[in-house]
CSV table of C-alpha atoms in Angstrom, one decimal:
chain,number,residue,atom,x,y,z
A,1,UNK,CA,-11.2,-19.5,61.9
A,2,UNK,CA,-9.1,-22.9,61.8
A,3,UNK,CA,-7.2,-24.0,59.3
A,4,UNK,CA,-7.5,-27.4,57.9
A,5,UNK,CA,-4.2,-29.5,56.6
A,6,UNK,CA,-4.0,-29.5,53.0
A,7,UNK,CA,-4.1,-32.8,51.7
A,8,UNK,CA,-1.1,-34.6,50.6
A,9,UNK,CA,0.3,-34.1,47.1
A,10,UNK,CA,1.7,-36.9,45.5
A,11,UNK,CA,5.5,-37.3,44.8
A,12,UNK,CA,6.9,-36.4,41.5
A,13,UNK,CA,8.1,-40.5,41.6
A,14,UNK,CA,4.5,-42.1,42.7
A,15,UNK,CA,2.2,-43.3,40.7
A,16,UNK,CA,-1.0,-41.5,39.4
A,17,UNK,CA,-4.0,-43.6,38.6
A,18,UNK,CA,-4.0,-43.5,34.1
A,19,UNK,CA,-6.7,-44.1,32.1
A,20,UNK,CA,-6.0,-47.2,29.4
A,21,UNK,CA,-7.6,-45.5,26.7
A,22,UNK,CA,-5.9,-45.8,23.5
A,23,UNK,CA,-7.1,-42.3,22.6
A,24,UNK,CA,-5.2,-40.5,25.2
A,25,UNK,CA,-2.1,-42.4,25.0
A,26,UNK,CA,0.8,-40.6,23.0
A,27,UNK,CA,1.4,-42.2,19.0
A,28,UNK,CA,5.1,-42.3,19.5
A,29,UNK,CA,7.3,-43.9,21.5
A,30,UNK,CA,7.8,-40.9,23.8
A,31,UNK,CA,6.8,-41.1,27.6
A,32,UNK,CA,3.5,-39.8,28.6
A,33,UNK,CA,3.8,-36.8,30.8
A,34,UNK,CA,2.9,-37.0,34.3
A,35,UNK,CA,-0.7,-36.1,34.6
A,36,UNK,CA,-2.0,-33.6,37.0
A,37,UNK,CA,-5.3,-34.4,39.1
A,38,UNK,CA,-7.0,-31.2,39.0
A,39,UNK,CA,-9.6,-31.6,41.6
A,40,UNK,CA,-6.7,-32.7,44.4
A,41,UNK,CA,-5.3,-29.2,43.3
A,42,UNK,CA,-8.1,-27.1,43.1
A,43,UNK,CA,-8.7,-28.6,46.8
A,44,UNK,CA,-5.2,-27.2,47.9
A,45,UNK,CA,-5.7,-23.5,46.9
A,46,UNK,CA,-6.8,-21.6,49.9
A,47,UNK,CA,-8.7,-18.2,49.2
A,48,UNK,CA,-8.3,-15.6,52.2
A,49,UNK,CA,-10.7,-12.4,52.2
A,50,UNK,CA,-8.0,-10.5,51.1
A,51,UNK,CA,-6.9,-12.9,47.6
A,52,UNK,CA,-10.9,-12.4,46.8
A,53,UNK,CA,-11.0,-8.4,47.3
A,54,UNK,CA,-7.6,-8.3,45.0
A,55,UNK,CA,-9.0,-10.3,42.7
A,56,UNK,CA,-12.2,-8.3,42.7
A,57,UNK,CA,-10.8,-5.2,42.0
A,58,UNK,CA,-8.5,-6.8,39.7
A,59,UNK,CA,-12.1,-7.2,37.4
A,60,UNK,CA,-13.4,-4.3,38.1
A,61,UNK,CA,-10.1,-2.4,36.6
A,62,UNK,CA,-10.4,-4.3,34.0
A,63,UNK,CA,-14.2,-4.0,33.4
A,64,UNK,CA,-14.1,-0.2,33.8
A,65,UNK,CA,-10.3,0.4,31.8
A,66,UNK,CA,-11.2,-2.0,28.5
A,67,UNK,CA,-13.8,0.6,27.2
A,68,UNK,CA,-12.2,3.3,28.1
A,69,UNK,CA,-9.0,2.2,26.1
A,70,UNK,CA,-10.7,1.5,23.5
A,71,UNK,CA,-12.5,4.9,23.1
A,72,UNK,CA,-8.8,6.2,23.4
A,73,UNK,CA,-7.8,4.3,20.7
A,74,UNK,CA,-10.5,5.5,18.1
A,75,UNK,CA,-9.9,9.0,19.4
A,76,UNK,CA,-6.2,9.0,18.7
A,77,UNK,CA,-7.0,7.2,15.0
A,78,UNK,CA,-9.6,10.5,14.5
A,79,UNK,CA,-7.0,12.9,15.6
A,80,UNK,CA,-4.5,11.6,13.3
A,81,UNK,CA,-7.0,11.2,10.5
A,82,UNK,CA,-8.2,15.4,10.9
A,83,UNK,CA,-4.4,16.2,11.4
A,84,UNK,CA,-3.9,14.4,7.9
A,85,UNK,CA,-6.8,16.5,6.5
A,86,UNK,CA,-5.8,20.1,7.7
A,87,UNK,CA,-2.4,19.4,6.3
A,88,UNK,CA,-4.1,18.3,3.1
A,89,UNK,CA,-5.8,21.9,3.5
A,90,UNK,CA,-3.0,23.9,4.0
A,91,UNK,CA,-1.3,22.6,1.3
A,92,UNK,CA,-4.2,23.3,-0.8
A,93,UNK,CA,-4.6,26.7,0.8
A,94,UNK,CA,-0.9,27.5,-0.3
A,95,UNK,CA,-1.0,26.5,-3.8
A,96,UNK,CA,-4.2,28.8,-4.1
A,97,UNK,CA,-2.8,31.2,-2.4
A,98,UNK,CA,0.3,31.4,-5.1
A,99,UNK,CA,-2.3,31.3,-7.9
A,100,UNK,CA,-3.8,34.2,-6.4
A,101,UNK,CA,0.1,36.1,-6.9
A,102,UNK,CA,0.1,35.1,-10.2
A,103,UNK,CA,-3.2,36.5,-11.1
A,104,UNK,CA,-2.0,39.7,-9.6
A,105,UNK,CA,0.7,40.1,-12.3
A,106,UNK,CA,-0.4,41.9,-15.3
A,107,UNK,CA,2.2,39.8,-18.2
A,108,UNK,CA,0.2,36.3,-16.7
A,109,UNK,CA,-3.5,37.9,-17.0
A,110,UNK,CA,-2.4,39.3,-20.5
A,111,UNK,CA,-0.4,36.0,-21.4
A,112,UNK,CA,-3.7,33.6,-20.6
A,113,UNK,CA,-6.1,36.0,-22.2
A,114,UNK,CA,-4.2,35.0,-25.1
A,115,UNK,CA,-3.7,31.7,-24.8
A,116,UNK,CA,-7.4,30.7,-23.4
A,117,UNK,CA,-9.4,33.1,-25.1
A,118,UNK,CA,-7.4,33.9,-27.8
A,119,UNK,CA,-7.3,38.0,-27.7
A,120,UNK,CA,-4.7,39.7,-29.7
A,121,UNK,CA,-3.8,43.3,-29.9
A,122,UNK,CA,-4.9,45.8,-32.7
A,123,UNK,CA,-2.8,45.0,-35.4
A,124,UNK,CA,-1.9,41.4,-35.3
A,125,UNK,CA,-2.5,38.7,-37.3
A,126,UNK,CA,-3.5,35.2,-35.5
A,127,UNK,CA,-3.1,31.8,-37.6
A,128,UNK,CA,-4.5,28.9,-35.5
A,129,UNK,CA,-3.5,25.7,-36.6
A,130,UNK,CA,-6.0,23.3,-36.4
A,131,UNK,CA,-4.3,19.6,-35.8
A,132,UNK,CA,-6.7,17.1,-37.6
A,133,UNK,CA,-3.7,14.8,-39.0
A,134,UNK,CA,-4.3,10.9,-38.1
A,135,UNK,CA,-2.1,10.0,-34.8
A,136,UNK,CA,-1.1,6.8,-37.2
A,137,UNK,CA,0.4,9.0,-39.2
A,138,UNK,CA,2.6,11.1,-37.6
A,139,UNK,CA,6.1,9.9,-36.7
A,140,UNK,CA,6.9,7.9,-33.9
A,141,UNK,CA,9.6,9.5,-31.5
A,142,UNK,CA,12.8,7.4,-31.5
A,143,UNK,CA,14.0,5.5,-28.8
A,144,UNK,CA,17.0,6.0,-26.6
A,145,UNK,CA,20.4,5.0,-28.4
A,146,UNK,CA,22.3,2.7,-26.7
A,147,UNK,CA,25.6,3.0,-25.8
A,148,UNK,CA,26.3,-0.8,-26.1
A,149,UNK,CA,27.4,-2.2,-29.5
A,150,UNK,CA,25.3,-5.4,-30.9
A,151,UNK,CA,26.0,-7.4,-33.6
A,152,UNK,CA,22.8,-9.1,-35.8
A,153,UNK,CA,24.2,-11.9,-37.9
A,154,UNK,CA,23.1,-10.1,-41.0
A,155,UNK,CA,23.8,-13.3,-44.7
A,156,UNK,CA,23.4,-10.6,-47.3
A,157,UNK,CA,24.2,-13.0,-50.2
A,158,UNK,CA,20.5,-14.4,-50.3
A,159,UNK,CA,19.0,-11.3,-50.3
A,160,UNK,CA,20.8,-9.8,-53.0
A,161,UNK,CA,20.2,-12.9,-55.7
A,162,UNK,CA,16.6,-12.0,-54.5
A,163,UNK,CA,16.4,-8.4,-55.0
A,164,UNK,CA,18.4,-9.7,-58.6
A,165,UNK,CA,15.9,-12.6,-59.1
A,166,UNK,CA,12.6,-10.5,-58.2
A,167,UNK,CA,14.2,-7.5,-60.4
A,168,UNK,CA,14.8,-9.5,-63.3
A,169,UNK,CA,11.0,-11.2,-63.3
A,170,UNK,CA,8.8,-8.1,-63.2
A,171,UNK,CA,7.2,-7.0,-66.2
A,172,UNK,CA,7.0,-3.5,-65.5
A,173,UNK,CA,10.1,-1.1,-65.1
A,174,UNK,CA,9.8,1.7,-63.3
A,175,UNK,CA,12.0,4.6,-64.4
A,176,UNK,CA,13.8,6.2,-62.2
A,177,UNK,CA,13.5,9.8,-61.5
């Protein structure tokens, strides 16, 4: 098998051919880069038996380890998605589980008989209160005090001569009592 001579590659300092299309030539002032000819280097590659099995078997890793990595992947997202769920039902397990003690203690059966179905012992008296007041009635719960001082601008002179004014114009007196 004989070798032919690659051809020779141009300098870095000789001059390509360049298309005078106004399309391809750079808006700014920069210089255009220097152009590679890709046939004349596609023409210099050489491809022994060898570079052609490598890159075969390159492609066939690839073909054969892209599937498989890809099941991998949805297999570890399952496995973390079940370990997520048995945690979820041990926890729940647990908190069942310490129902379960309660509801082995006499005082907590007796104490929710009471409450939930409203059994009393011979002898006692039960008042149930029903709630049926209006929400809108009921007091609002007060805010938070502060611990910061503020000071309103508060001009109580007006508002006296109108409590006086409004005081001294109505025709009815209420008496006080």
């Amino acid at each position: 098998m004989a070798r032919r001579p690659a051809p020779p590659s141009p300098s870095i300092g000789a001059a390509t051919p360049r298309s005078t299309s106004s399309s391809r030539q750079p808006r700014s002032g920069a210089p255009a880069a220097p152009r590679v000819d890709v046939r004349e280097w596609a023409s210099g590659m050489r491809l022994s038996a060898f570079s052609v099995i490598m890159l075969s078997l390159v492609v066939l890793g690839a073909w054969v380890l892209v599937p498989t990595l890809g099941t991998f992947i949805d297999q570890r997202q399952k496995i973390a998605a079940l370990e997520q769920s048995v945690q979820v039902s041990e926890d729940e397990i647990a908190a069942l589980t310490a129902e379960r003690e309660r509801w082995d203690d006499p005082a907590y059966i007796t104490t929710q008989a009471r409450e939930r179905l409203y059994y009393v012992k011979p002898g006692e008296v039960v008042y149930l209160i029903d709630n049926d007041l209006d929400p809108s009635t009921l007091p609002r719960e007060q805010e938070p005090v502060s611990d910061t001082l503020e000071e309103k601008p508060a001009d109580w002179m007006p508002q006296l001569l109108r409590t006086l004014v409004s005081a001294g114009l109505s025709d009815t007196a209420v008496p006080a009592g």
